[in-house]
PDB file of C-alpha atoms in Angstrom:
ATOM      1  CA  GLN A   1       0.000   0.000   0.000  1.00  0.00           C
ATOM      2  CA  VAL A   2       1.453   3.320  -1.076  1.00  0.00           C
ATOM      3  CA  GLN A   3       1.541   6.004   1.584  1.00  0.00           C
ATOM      4  CA  LEU A   4       2.585   9.637   1.339  1.00  0.00           C
ATOM      5  CA  GLN A   5       3.326  11.899   4.287  1.00  0.00           C
ATOM      6  CA  GLU A   6       3.914  15.649   4.183  1.00  0.00           C
ATOM      7  CA  SER A   7       6.216  17.328   6.675  1.00  0.00           C
ATOM      8  CA  GLY A   8       7.507  20.831   7.294  1.00  0.00           C
ATOM      9  CA  PRO A   9       6.921  24.022   9.280  1.00  0.00           C
ATOM     10  CA  GLY A  10       3.321  24.951   9.964  1.00  0.00           C
ATOM     11  CA  LEU A  11       4.100  28.657  10.213  1.00  0.00           C
ATOM     12  CA  VAL A  12       6.081  30.760   7.752  1.00  0.00           C
ATOM     13  CA  LYS A  13       6.698  34.504   7.847  1.00  0.00           C
ATOM     14  CA  PRO A  14       5.678  36.719   4.925  1.00  0.00           C
ATOM     15  CA  SER A  15       8.376  37.114   2.238  1.00  0.00           C
ATOM     16  CA  GLU A  16      10.150  33.951   3.401  1.00  0.00           C
ATOM     17  CA  THR A  17      10.296  30.545   1.715  1.00  0.00           C
ATOM     18  CA  LEU A  18       7.843  27.751   2.441  1.00  0.00           C
ATOM     19  CA  SER A  19       9.493  24.316   2.368  1.00  0.00           C
ATOM     20  CA  LEU A  20       7.692  20.986   2.543  1.00  0.00           C
ATOM     21  CA  THR A  21       8.781  17.394   2.046  1.00  0.00           C
ATOM     22  CA  CYS A  22       6.726  14.376   1.032  1.00  0.00           C
ATOM     23  CA  THR A  23       7.999  10.984   2.145  1.00  0.00           C
ATOM     24  CA  VAL A  24       6.792   8.045   0.088  1.00  0.00           C
ATOM     25  CA  SER A  25       6.471   4.510   1.451  1.00  0.00           C
ATOM     26  CA  GLY A  26       5.268   1.393  -0.321  1.00  0.00           C
ATOM     27  CA  GLY A  27       6.444   2.784  -3.631  1.00  0.00           C
ATOM     28  CA  SER A  28       9.443   4.423  -5.258  1.00  0.00           C
ATOM     29  CA  VAL A  29       9.850   7.983  -6.513  1.00  0.00           C
ATOM     30  CA  SER A  30      12.425   6.487  -8.897  1.00  0.00           C
ATOM     31  CA  SER A  31       9.713   4.635 -10.783  1.00  0.00           C
ATOM     32  CA  GLY A  32       9.155   5.859 -14.294  1.00  0.00           C
ATOM     33  CA  SER A  33       5.497   4.946 -13.966  1.00  0.00           C
ATOM     34  CA  TYR A  34       4.477   7.928 -11.858  1.00  0.00           C
ATOM     35  CA  TYR A  35       4.478  11.671 -11.484  1.00  0.00           C
ATOM     36  CA  TRP A  36       4.751  13.143  -7.982  1.00  0.00           C
ATOM     37  CA  SER A  37       2.553  16.152  -7.402  1.00  0.00           C
ATOM     38  CA  TRP A  38       1.744  18.963  -5.018  1.00  0.00           C
ATOM     39  CA  ILE A  39      -1.762  20.368  -4.591  1.00  0.00           C
ATOM     40  CA  ARG A  40      -2.945  23.042  -2.164  1.00  0.00           C
ATOM     41  CA  GLN A  41      -6.256  24.142  -0.705  1.00  0.00           C
ATOM     42  CA  PRO A  42      -6.715  27.552   0.962  1.00  0.00           C
ATOM     43  CA  PRO A  43      -9.053  27.450   3.965  1.00  0.00           C
ATOM     44  CA  GLY A  44     -12.639  27.088   2.817  1.00  0.00           C
ATOM     45  CA  LYS A  45     -11.674  27.020  -0.853  1.00  0.00           C
ATOM     46  CA  GLY A  46     -11.091  24.510  -3.631  1.00  0.00           C
ATOM     47  CA  LEU A  47      -8.132  22.475  -4.798  1.00  0.00           C
ATOM     48  CA  GLU A  48      -5.301  24.052  -6.778  1.00  0.00           C
ATOM     49  CA  TRP A  49      -2.740  21.949  -8.632  1.00  0.00           C
ATOM     50  CA  ILE A  50       0.747  23.370  -8.009  1.00  0.00           C
ATOM     51  CA  GLY A  51       2.911  21.110 -10.137  1.00  0.00           C
ATOM     52  CA  TYR A  52       4.647  17.775 -10.534  1.00  0.00           C
ATOM     53  CA  ILE A  53       8.060  16.179 -10.802  1.00  0.00           C
ATOM     54  CA  TYR A  54       9.071  13.049 -12.680  1.00  0.00           C
ATOM     55  CA  TYR A  55      11.841  10.743 -11.485  1.00  0.00           C
ATOM     56  CA  SER A  56      14.092  12.155 -14.194  1.00  0.00           C
ATOM     57  CA  GLY A  57      13.777  15.587 -12.604  1.00  0.00           C
ATOM     58  CA  SER A  58      11.524  17.084 -15.221  1.00  0.00           C
ATOM     59  CA  THR A  59       8.877  19.383 -13.778  1.00  0.00           C
ATOM     60  CA  ASN A  60       5.764  21.290 -14.743  1.00  0.00           C
ATOM     61  CA  TYR A  61       4.165  24.072 -12.729  1.00  0.00           C
ATOM     62  CA  ASN A  62       0.890  25.948 -12.539  1.00  0.00           C
ATOM     63  CA  PRO A  63       1.427  29.368 -14.155  1.00  0.00           C
ATOM     64  CA  SER A  64      -0.193  31.006 -11.121  1.00  0.00           C
ATOM     65  CA  VAL A  65       2.823  30.087  -8.967  1.00  0.00           C
ATOM     66  CA  LYS A  66       5.472  29.119 -11.514  1.00  0.00           C
ATOM     67  CA  SER A  67       7.800  32.051 -10.814  1.00  0.00           C
ATOM     68  CA  ARG A  68       7.975  31.189  -7.094  1.00  0.00           C
ATOM     69  CA  VAL A  69       7.814  27.383  -7.004  1.00  0.00           C
ATOM     70  CA  THR A  70      10.458  24.660  -7.146  1.00  0.00           C
ATOM     71  CA  ILE A  71       9.736  20.947  -6.871  1.00  0.00           C
ATOM     72  CA  SER A  72      12.663  18.575  -6.447  1.00  0.00           C
ATOM     73  CA  VAL A  73      13.184  14.874  -5.829  1.00  0.00           C
ATOM     74  CA  ASP A  74      15.612  12.966  -3.596  1.00  0.00           C
ATOM     75  CA  THR A  75      15.645   9.370  -4.761  1.00  0.00           C
ATOM     76  CA  SER A  76      18.062   8.315  -2.015  1.00  0.00           C
ATOM     77  CA  LYS A  77      15.505   9.258   0.636  1.00  0.00           C
ATOM     78  CA  ASN A  78      12.444   8.361  -1.475  1.00  0.00           C
ATOM     79  CA  GLN A  79      11.166  11.905  -1.007  1.00  0.00           C
ATOM     80  CA  PHE A  80      10.132  14.873  -3.087  1.00  0.00           C
ATOM     81  CA  SER A  81       9.926  18.467  -1.954  1.00  0.00           C
ATOM     82  CA  LEU A  82       8.181  21.772  -2.551  1.00  0.00           C
ATOM     83  CA  LYS A  83       9.569  25.265  -2.117  1.00  0.00           C
ATOM     84  CA  VAL A  84       7.487  28.404  -2.517  1.00  0.00           C
ATOM     85  CA  SER A  85       9.410  31.647  -2.247  1.00  0.00           C
ATOM     86  CA  SER A  86       8.271  35.137  -1.269  1.00  0.00           C
ATOM     87  CA  VAL A  87       5.141  33.864   0.426  1.00  0.00           C
ATOM     88  CA  THR A  88       2.174  36.018   1.353  1.00  0.00           C
ATOM     89  CA  ALA A  89      -1.016  35.378   3.288  1.00  0.00           C
ATOM     90  CA  ALA A  90      -2.520  34.100   0.025  1.00  0.00           C
ATOM     91  CA  ASP A  91      -0.204  31.078   0.258  1.00  0.00           C
ATOM     92  CA  THR A  92      -1.850  29.974   3.500  1.00  0.00           C
ATOM     93  CA  ALA A  93      -3.333  26.584   2.692  1.00  0.00           C
ATOM     94  CA  VAL A  94      -3.398  22.887   3.350  1.00  0.00           C
ATOM     95  CA  TYR A  95      -0.695  21.410   1.140  1.00  0.00           C
ATOM     96  CA  TYR A  96      -1.095  17.884  -0.195  1.00  0.00           C
ATOM     97  CA  CYS A  97       1.371  15.638  -1.971  1.00  0.00           C
ATOM     98  CA  ALA A  98      -0.006  12.975  -4.297  1.00  0.00           C
ATOM     99  CA  ARG A  99       0.916  10.316  -6.837  1.00  0.00           C
ATOM    100  CA  GLU A 100      -0.240  10.269 -10.435  1.00  0.00           C
ATOM    101  CA  GLY A 101       0.198   7.517 -12.993  1.00  0.00           C
ATOM    102  CA  SER A 102       2.414   8.671 -15.846  1.00  0.00           C
ATOM    103  CA  SER A 103      -0.187   7.722 -18.425  1.00  0.00           C
ATOM    104  CA  SER A 104      -3.342   8.128 -16.376  1.00  0.00           C
ATOM    105  CA  TRP A 105      -3.369  11.792 -15.312  1.00  0.00           C
ATOM    106  CA  PHE A 106      -5.382  11.209 -12.153  1.00  0.00           C
ATOM    107  CA  LEU A 107      -4.179  11.323  -8.564  1.00  0.00           C
ATOM    108  CA  ASP A 108      -4.644   7.929  -6.977  1.00  0.00           C
ATOM    109  CA  TYR A 109      -2.801   8.320  -3.669  1.00  0.00           C
ATOM    110  CA  TRP A 110      -2.741  11.423  -1.480  1.00  0.00           C
ATOM    111  CA  GLY A 111      -1.021  12.430   1.700  1.00  0.00           C
ATOM    112  CA  GLN A 112      -3.110  13.556   4.647  1.00  0.00           C
ATOM    113  CA  GLY A 113      -2.176  17.182   4.037  1.00  0.00           C
ATOM    114  CA  THR A 114      -0.413  19.748   6.167  1.00  0.00           C
ATOM    115  CA  LEU A 115      -1.603  23.258   7.026  1.00  0.00           C
ATOM    116  CA  VAL A 116       0.878  26.029   6.381  1.00  0.00           C
ATOM    117  CA  THR A 117       0.003  29.463   7.722  1.00  0.00           C
ATOM    118  CA  VAL A 118       1.787  32.559   6.486  1.00  0.00           C
ATOM    119  CA  SER A 119       1.845  35.122   9.260  1.00  0.00           C
ATOM    120  CA  SER A 120       4.270  37.339  11.084  1.00  0.00           C
TER     121      SER A 120
ATOM    122  CA  SER B   1      -6.087  27.537 -19.818  1.00  0.00           C
ATOM    123  CA  TYR B   2      -8.870  25.008 -19.567  1.00  0.00           C
ATOM    124  CA  VAL B   3     -11.740  25.929 -17.208  1.00  0.00           C
ATOM    125  CA  LEU B   4     -14.032  23.511 -15.379  1.00  0.00           C
ATOM    126  CA  THR B   5     -17.335  24.757 -13.954  1.00  0.00           C
ATOM    127  CA  GLN B   6     -19.194  23.014 -11.135  1.00  0.00           C
ATOM    128  CA  PRO B   7     -22.326  24.084  -9.239  1.00  0.00           C
ATOM    129  CA  PRO B   8     -21.375  25.257  -5.741  1.00  0.00           C
ATOM    130  CA  SER B   9     -23.924  23.032  -4.067  1.00  0.00           C
ATOM    131  CA  VAL B  10     -26.281  20.122  -4.617  1.00  0.00           C
ATOM    132  CA  SER B  11     -28.833  18.810  -2.118  1.00  0.00           C
ATOM    133  CA  VAL B  12     -30.477  15.398  -2.085  1.00  0.00           C
ATOM    134  CA  ALA B  13     -32.598  13.321   0.246  1.00  0.00           C
ATOM    135  CA  PRO B  14     -31.274  10.010   1.558  1.00  0.00           C
ATOM    136  CA  GLY B  15     -31.960   7.118  -0.774  1.00  0.00           C
ATOM    137  CA  LYS B  16     -32.322   9.387  -3.802  1.00  0.00           C
ATOM    138  CA  THR B  17     -29.931  10.024  -6.668  1.00  0.00           C
ATOM    139  CA  ALA B  18     -27.485  12.926  -6.725  1.00  0.00           C
ATOM    140  CA  ARG B  19     -26.027  14.273  -9.941  1.00  0.00           C
ATOM    141  CA  ILE B  20     -23.056  16.612  -9.885  1.00  0.00           C
ATOM    142  CA  THR B  21     -22.037  18.258 -13.135  1.00  0.00           C
ATOM    143  CA  CYS B  22     -18.711  19.488 -14.440  1.00  0.00           C
ATOM    144  CA  GLY B  23     -18.784  21.750 -17.461  1.00  0.00           C
ATOM    145  CA  GLY B  24     -15.976  22.425 -19.897  1.00  0.00           C
ATOM    146  CA  ASN B  25     -15.422  23.193 -23.556  1.00  0.00           C
ATOM    147  CA  ASN B  26     -15.853  19.889 -25.432  1.00  0.00           C
ATOM    148  CA  ILE B  27     -15.105  18.042 -22.189  1.00  0.00           C
ATOM    149  CA  GLY B  28     -16.556  14.889 -23.720  1.00  0.00           C
ATOM    150  CA  SER B  29     -13.366  14.536 -25.750  1.00  0.00           C
ATOM    151  CA  ILE B  30     -11.115  14.186 -22.686  1.00  0.00           C
ATOM    152  CA  SER B  31     -11.031  12.005 -19.594  1.00  0.00           C
ATOM    153  CA  VAL B  32     -12.588  13.334 -16.399  1.00  0.00           C
ATOM    154  CA  HIS B  33     -11.750  12.229 -12.881  1.00  0.00           C
ATOM    155  CA  TRP B  34     -13.735  12.800  -9.697  1.00  0.00           C
ATOM    156  CA  TYR B  35     -12.646  13.146  -6.067  1.00  0.00           C
ATOM    157  CA  GLN B  36     -14.601  13.073  -2.827  1.00  0.00           C
ATOM    158  CA  GLN B  37     -13.360  15.184   0.073  1.00  0.00           C
ATOM    159  CA  ARG B  38     -14.995  14.744   3.439  1.00  0.00           C
ATOM    160  CA  PRO B  39     -14.512  17.550   5.995  1.00  0.00           C
ATOM    161  CA  GLY B  40     -11.008  17.620   7.387  1.00  0.00           C
ATOM    162  CA  GLN B  41      -9.804  14.805   5.155  1.00  0.00           C
ATOM    163  CA  ALA B  42      -7.701  14.458   2.030  1.00  0.00           C
ATOM    164  CA  PRO B  43      -9.446  13.965  -1.319  1.00  0.00           C
ATOM    165  CA  VAL B  44     -10.195  10.408  -2.416  1.00  0.00           C
ATOM    166  CA  LEU B  45     -10.488   9.306  -6.032  1.00  0.00           C
ATOM    167  CA  VAL B  46     -13.991   7.934  -6.641  1.00  0.00           C
ATOM    168  CA  VAL B  47     -14.202   7.851 -10.458  1.00  0.00           C
ATOM    169  CA  TYR B  48     -11.446   7.973 -13.076  1.00  0.00           C
ATOM    170  CA  ASP B  49     -11.462   8.048 -16.848  1.00  0.00           C
ATOM    171  CA  ASP B  50     -15.067   9.282 -16.932  1.00  0.00           C
ATOM    172  CA  SER B  51     -16.712   6.174 -15.502  1.00  0.00           C
ATOM    173  CA  ASP B  52     -14.253   3.715 -13.926  1.00  0.00           C
ATOM    174  CA  ARG B  53     -14.183   3.111 -10.188  1.00  0.00           C
ATOM    175  CA  PRO B  54     -11.073   2.396  -8.114  1.00  0.00           C
ATOM    176  CA  SER B  55     -11.241  -0.720  -5.999  1.00  0.00           C
ATOM    177  CA  GLY B  56     -13.188  -0.157  -2.803  1.00  0.00           C
ATOM    178  CA  ILE B  57     -15.486   2.511  -4.231  1.00  0.00           C
ATOM    179  CA  PRO B  58     -19.161   1.462  -4.102  1.00  0.00           C
ATOM    180  CA  GLU B  59     -21.017   0.789  -7.332  1.00  0.00           C
ATOM    181  CA  ARG B  60     -23.380   3.583  -6.285  1.00  0.00           C
ATOM    182  CA  PHE B  61     -20.791   5.973  -7.691  1.00  0.00           C
ATOM    183  CA  SER B  62     -20.808   6.272 -11.467  1.00  0.00           C
ATOM    184  CA  GLY B  63     -19.790   8.771 -14.093  1.00  0.00           C
ATOM    185  CA  SER B  64     -20.564   9.854 -17.614  1.00  0.00           C
ATOM    186  CA  ASN B  65     -19.120  12.381 -20.018  1.00  0.00           C
ATOM    187  CA  SER B  66     -20.469  13.808 -23.246  1.00  0.00           C
ATOM    188  CA  GLY B  67     -20.487  17.071 -25.120  1.00  0.00           C
ATOM    189  CA  ASN B  68     -19.704  19.938 -22.759  1.00  0.00           C
ATOM    190  CA  THR B  69     -20.732  18.218 -19.516  1.00  0.00           C
ATOM    191  CA  ALA B  70     -19.397  15.412 -17.347  1.00  0.00           C
ATOM    192  CA  THR B  71     -21.592  14.044 -14.577  1.00  0.00           C
ATOM    193  CA  LEU B  72     -20.916  12.205 -11.350  1.00  0.00           C
ATOM    194  CA  THR B  73     -23.969  10.218 -10.264  1.00  0.00           C
ATOM    195  CA  ILE B  74     -24.405   8.900  -6.746  1.00  0.00           C
ATOM    196  CA  SER B  75     -27.283   6.452  -6.382  1.00  0.00           C
ATOM    197  CA  ARG B  76     -29.064   5.587  -3.155  1.00  0.00           C
ATOM    198  CA  VAL B  77     -27.383   8.484  -1.395  1.00  0.00           C
ATOM    199  CA  GLU B  78     -26.319   7.937   2.212  1.00  0.00           C
ATOM    200  CA  ALA B  79     -25.495  10.396   4.964  1.00  0.00           C
ATOM    201  CA  GLY B  80     -21.846   9.414   4.623  1.00  0.00           C
ATOM    202  CA  ASP B  81     -21.773  10.718   1.049  1.00  0.00           C
ATOM    203  CA  GLU B  82     -22.035  14.286   2.314  1.00  0.00           C
ATOM    204  CA  ALA B  83     -18.800  15.865   1.135  1.00  0.00           C
ATOM    205  CA  ASP B  84     -17.206  18.159  -1.408  1.00  0.00           C
ATOM    206  CA  TYR B  85     -16.739  16.687  -4.871  1.00  0.00           C
ATOM    207  CA  TYR B  86     -14.171  17.882  -7.406  1.00  0.00           C
ATOM    208  CA  CYS B  87     -13.774  17.070 -11.084  1.00  0.00           C
ATOM    209  CA  GLN B  88     -10.312  17.133 -12.652  1.00  0.00           C
ATOM    210  CA  VAL B  89      -8.882  16.859 -16.151  1.00  0.00           C
ATOM    211  CA  TRP B  90      -5.526  16.884 -17.869  1.00  0.00           C
ATOM    212  CA  ASP B  91      -5.018  19.876 -20.166  1.00  0.00           C
ATOM    213  CA  SER B  92      -2.924  18.293 -22.895  1.00  0.00           C
ATOM    214  CA  SER B  93      -2.013  21.633 -24.472  1.00  0.00           C
ATOM    215  CA  SER B  94      -0.105  22.712 -21.368  1.00  0.00           C
ATOM    216  CA  ASP B  95       0.395  19.392 -19.571  1.00  0.00           C
ATOM    217  CA  HIS B  96      -1.335  20.969 -16.576  1.00  0.00           C
ATOM    218  CA  ARG B  97      -3.870  19.371 -14.268  1.00  0.00           C
ATOM    219  CA  VAL B  98      -7.048  21.375 -13.750  1.00  0.00           C
ATOM    220  CA  PHE B  99      -9.622  21.085 -10.960  1.00  0.00           C
ATOM    221  CA  GLY B 100     -13.181  22.286 -10.970  1.00  0.00           C
ATOM    222  CA  GLY B 101     -14.232  24.640  -8.213  1.00  0.00           C
ATOM    223  CA  GLY B 102     -15.922  21.887  -6.237  1.00  0.00           C
ATOM    224  CA  THR B 103     -19.520  21.022  -5.325  1.00  0.00           C
ATOM    225  CA  LYS B 104     -20.753  20.631  -1.777  1.00  0.00           C
ATOM    226  CA  LEU B 105     -23.175  17.708  -1.565  1.00  0.00           C
ATOM    227  CA  THR B 106     -25.681  18.061   1.261  1.00  0.00           C
ATOM    228  CA  VAL B 107     -27.766  15.079   2.328  1.00  0.00           C
ATOM    229  CA  LEU B 108     -31.044  16.418   3.650  1.00  0.00           C
TER     230      LEU B 108
END
């Protein structure tokens, strides 16, 4: 059974960088069969796809955050990470990591999510 | 970018059938996926590729997709089905994933 678990600070100051890690168990981020994605959900609002990374390191980002986002992968730790720079209150959200089949384009396994609040 | 439109809310009595729509330009030509999100929980895939169900999802959940509208149908609705439902597609022109705004299903 594949499991994903987000981790990172729950509070980030405005203008700083938000950093989260997703640890994968029961599966490998080195597999060429999957994309590894980040999705966020502001309080009381809908889901927003942030972007994905493939095991090769190739990435694709939502234009709404592309200039501030970096997704990376650490195959040795079976983890992938998200960085969002220059955060504002609008980046306050529950952040989810998820797995997507490389030829399916749906998200079949999700982490439980972690709330990140941007506040001074 | 591709836009998906969902009604903000749908209400249904227990035992009845709920239909949640997802509108998009010629959406019938692409695959649509649906997620259920109960309060305080992560989304769960309930229908993929328009009408397929992952293992463990009740047969009461079904989907269809034609023209400019995809539909998630929940038969014999139960109190436990009360949740937010999101449709999602892959925008092949940009390789982006797009979510609809979500529909809150209320069981009366």
